[in-house]
């Protein structure tokens, strides 16, 4: 279901002059950013460019940033990491419900991610893709207005990643949270996001809106150029 127009005009994330330094080295340099409610945004950049630092700041997990960072509904923010972070001593449904109530909601969330019938499984009985599905279910059960994803598919094999891309896009279209996805993968960013940011030397060097009518390759070339990468085409 598409979000209402008034929802899209209300920022889910608003950053003003956000700055973060480590041992005197500026990683985020007075960043201004707004993410409307319901928008899917991917954040690209080289290793060490500050992508995860920015995500942690938005999540309210980094208290050393300066400037201002506003979330419209900070109590309804979920984070998905590269590691599923399932507790090995709790069964799958108990992991999904961690810190929440409502067994039926947990079962429904597991069914949405394709894990119906695995409620009583232990985390070590799941494949890598299934574990990330459980992590997505754990985020969904909290009905987040903002979903923050820090390279959630980086440890998965290529075929599993493709399936997870389709699942995440489907879940986003169904629930319409705002999404900020950190990734190293240009193709992943194009496949999933409606807006792509490139973080470069502490600044947002490129802010690109994705039009599904434009060929994938056009965006790929532009993003690789922004990242300073050239492909040897023979």
Short mmCIF file of N, CA and C in Angstrom, two decimals, residues 7 20 34 38 61 72 97 129 139-140 166 210:
data_model
loop_
_atom_site.label_atom_id
_atom_site.label_comp_id
_atom_site.label_asym_id
_atom_site.label_seq_id
_atom_site.Cartn_x
_atom_site.Cartn_y
_atom_site.Cartn_z
N UNK A 7 2.49 11.82 4.54
CA UNK A 7 3.55 11.07 5.18
C UNK A 7 4.88 11.29 4.48
N UNK A 20 31.38 14.13 13.13
CA UNK A 20 31.98 13.12 14.01
C UNK A 20 33.46 13.00 13.70
N UNK A 34 17.96 14.95 4.90
CA UNK A 34 16.58 14.63 5.25
C UNK A 34 16.15 13.39 4.48
N UNK A 38 8.86 6.83 4.52
CA UNK A 38 8.53 5.89 3.47
C UNK A 38 9.56 5.76 2.37
N UNK A 61 22.97 5.72 18.61
CA UNK A 61 23.92 4.85 19.32
C UNK A 61 25.29 5.51 19.52
N UNK A 72 11.94 11.51 13.66
CA UNK A 72 10.56 11.88 13.92
C UNK A 72 9.90 10.93 14.92
N UNK A 97 10.74 -12.13 19.39
CA UNK A 97 9.92 -11.40 20.37
C UNK A 97 10.73 -10.71 21.45
N UNK A 129 21.07 -17.35 5.42
CA UNK A 129 19.93 -16.60 4.90
C UNK A 129 18.73 -16.67 5.82
N UNK A 139 12.85 -7.23 13.45
CA UNK A 139 12.67 -5.79 13.23
C UNK A 139 11.22 -5.47 12.86
N UNK A 140 10.58 -6.33 12.08
CA UNK A 140 9.21 -6.08 11.65
C UNK A 140 8.21 -6.10 12.80
N UNK A 166 14.94 -9.41 -2.93
CA UNK A 166 13.53 -9.45 -3.29
C UNK A 166 12.65 -9.41 -2.05
N UNK A 210 16.61 7.29 -8.03
CA UNK A 210 16.58 6.18 -8.97
C UNK A 210 15.22 6.13 -9.65
#
